[in-house]
Amino acid sequence: MDPKETKERMKLPRQPMGEQDPKERVKNFYEVPYGYTPEQAMAEAKRCIQCKKPLCVGGCPVGIDIPWFIRLIEEGKFVEAARKLKETNGLPAVCGRVCPQEDQCEKVCIVGKKYEPVSIGRLEKFAADYEREHGEVMIPNLPKWTGKKVAVVGGGPAGLAVAGDMVKLGHKVTIFEALHVAGGVLVYGIPEFRLPKKIVESELDYLVKLGVEIELNAVIGKTDTVDELFENGYDAVFVGSGAGLPNFMGIPGENLVGVYSANEYLTRVNLMKAYQFPEYDTPVIQGRRVAVIGAGNTAMDAARTALRLCPEEVSIIYRRSREEMPARLEEIHHGEEEGIVFRLLTFPKRFIGDHDGRLVGAECVKMELGEPDDSGRRRPVEVKGSEFIVDLDVAIISIGNGANPLIQQSTPDMNVNKWGNITIDQETGRTSKKGVFSGGDIVRGGATVILAMGDGRRAAASMHEYLSTGEW
Amino acid sequence: MYEITEKIELSHSVYIFKVKAEKIARKRKAGQFIIFRMNEQGERIPLTIMDSDIEDGTISVLVQEVGKSTGLLCGMEAGDHIADVVGPLGHPTHIENFGTVVCVGGGIGTAPVLPIAKAMKEAGNKVISIIGARSKELVILEQEMKEASDELHVTTDDGTYGHHGFVTNILQKLIDDGVKIGCVVGIGPVPMMRAVAEVTRPYKIFTLVSLNPIMVDGTGMCGACRVTIGGENRFVCVDGPEFDGHEVDFAELTLRNRSYLKEEKIAMEELTYHEGTRCYERSDS
């Protein structure tokens, strides 16, 4: 590309993406952004300057050939673009929606140095949606069976990535899923308005068409142990059992009725469809005044979900300031537009209940930022005498997860760290137990969909090598 | 889908269901539970496994019709199917030779007590069982408990059968009579388990209770089933379901089990969807 054209391309304005009006969307669970039209997608693709040494690829945890798929979109070859994506990313429709692109590919985009970066995430979503909606999903020719069987424990992002890669390499793959539906956090955690469940279904359907078997209601560690999987003829096992038990703060009143973990709240609403109660049987306390404690992506999901159950007020209570909020900017922005109240530099000291043990409020205290702590962020310190009461009938605690203990308990010869998370070799995903690989939140403690998928892909490459050579 | 192979009526609104679930039948041990979901719209409900038959690959669960999900299940017949059954979940009961074990079952709590009584007996214990119910027609599994125990006492609150009074009266009498008890296992309604724990507390008799909180996933992810045990937060699905009765905060458990009384009533009254007061639009419409 000659310098003149590069310059002209860089000056093109970023294509905005239409989205539901905030006033309307808080009344429904439909997806918030509409997605690009083909014209918008081609116009946005034109902003890519097709760098010879593209930094964006290095910014992607799974290393998608970004300039290539974008060029295909620019040329109007949308289906081909989707297939290019799928060579490295089994779930582009998911990642186009939930990846924190502003911290990954788009962060390092050269165009973004001077202007706004190319909307890589939106283009990824566009291509994947186009392929799916036009019934163009192609099942690739698979190699002959290698004679090897692979067990994938957990049907979340890490496990799905492993399953997709391994089946394409000719291995037989079975996913063991503890819940009644596969997808992991994509179905129980991320809300419908951010990731429609029909998209997850079609991704799962694709894997099934490739020949992946999914066994539901199978809790590894209970229904079968890892060792029993080997006894049953599996040659390698990937453990992607995901986020474990939620952390609580250890303050008085945390077990009052109306105090939820974000995991429970989101599971009730997303997986069990409590927002359609009583058509669906699982209830959730709707609440008049709801507060979410914490300010990560899960907290934003919980707050925006709560808002759609139409209470009078939903707030985020966070002990640090806006700058330290770990959630994606886009999520914070969407939450603000929808009317979430941010009670920053504030933290609850105790929850207050009525005589029936139901939550009625929280005693909070104001915080100020002191010296930086180990994480480099300024440590919040209580302002003495600043206690005040917030009326609440639902509180959702979103301060991270511990490790699920089931697999570790039943697999004593696999090493875990002091928090119970499985320890792996970072490059290969290999655990201390021969033939067992791991990745995703059971290793990381709590991360993103794409990091879990990256773990899965690395583990799959190493697993393939192990199955081919027998070398551990 | 999981097939119901047999349905046995024990008393009014109490049934035993045998359900085809080969792996669970093979794996389960006394004290463990399953989670079932009736259908696509269903809740996930925990139920203790009462027994299993490895040969025909079935598990037995006892169900009392108390709400919508249990009501739907109790309306099923042999040959019908349940959408989901998952397990065996939770830790098995800690079985050892304590010398003498007293197994106390209140109401339908007798069902989960039965496999524990059997296992305790197999481990060489002298098993004294006490089963209680409000009234004669609600006494269940008497014959089975008799077979599993060296000694069986039956109580009814209204005196229509057996001892007139509560299971705790008999337990207290055993203690007063100088029976050397190594362990008490008490399963039943929360007030009954609490009363059992209070009877044994002054004598420091090891007392196991099996807790029945509300659960959602039941596999250690959501935290709905948290209970306070000895001042610490514990999760019944992965740390339990059995705990030292002297450590359990029963008052908190009682309140938490009442979380959705209002919603349970709505679910019972309105078995089909209608436009309520909520302001959402249904995503599937």
PDB file of C-alpha atoms in Angstrom, chain B residues 2 12 21 53 66 72 83 92 100 102 107 116 124 126 139 148 154 172 175 191 218 226 254:
ATOM      1  CA  TYR B   2     -34.006 -40.153  32.639  1.00  0.00           C
ATOM      2  CA  HIS B  12     -50.493 -39.113  51.050  1.00  0.00           C
ATOM      3  CA  ALA B  21     -29.304 -43.474  36.067  1.00  0.00           C
ATOM      4  CA  ASP B  53     -29.877 -50.987  42.366  1.00  0.00           C
ATOM      5  CA  VAL B  66     -44.453 -29.489  48.614  1.00  0.00           C
ATOM      6  CA  LEU B  72     -44.816 -32.108  38.881  1.00  0.00           C
ATOM      7  CA  ALA B  83     -35.146 -34.012  31.763  1.00  0.00           C
ATOM      8  CA  PRO B  92     -20.716 -39.486  51.438  1.00  0.00           C
ATOM      9  CA  THR B 100     -23.479 -47.499  69.046  1.00  0.00           C
ATOM     10  CA  VAL B 102     -28.491 -43.596  66.982  1.00  0.00           C
ATOM     11  CA  GLY B 107     -40.865 -37.148  58.602  1.00  0.00           C
ATOM     12  CA  ILE B 116     -26.863 -44.385  56.574  1.00  0.00           C
ATOM     13  CA  GLY B 124     -20.220 -53.044  62.820  1.00  0.00           C
ATOM     14  CA  LYS B 126     -25.131 -51.277  67.014  1.00  0.00           C
ATOM     15  CA  VAL B 139     -44.867 -42.865  59.325  1.00  0.00           C
ATOM     16  CA  ALA B 148     -31.570 -51.926  59.090  1.00  0.00           C
ATOM     17  CA  VAL B 154     -41.430 -44.951  66.386  1.00  0.00           C
ATOM     18  CA  GLN B 172     -33.128 -38.151  75.720  1.00  0.00           C
ATOM     19  CA  ILE B 175     -29.087 -40.980  77.105  1.00  0.00           C
ATOM     20  CA  PRO B 191     -36.433 -27.603  63.727  1.00  0.00           C
ATOM     21  CA  GLY B 218     -25.157 -27.804  43.177  1.00  0.00           C
ATOM     22  CA  ARG B 226     -23.919 -21.327  51.903  1.00  0.00           C
ATOM     23  CA  THR B 254     -34.402 -21.598  58.433  1.00  0.00           C
TER      24      THR B 254
END
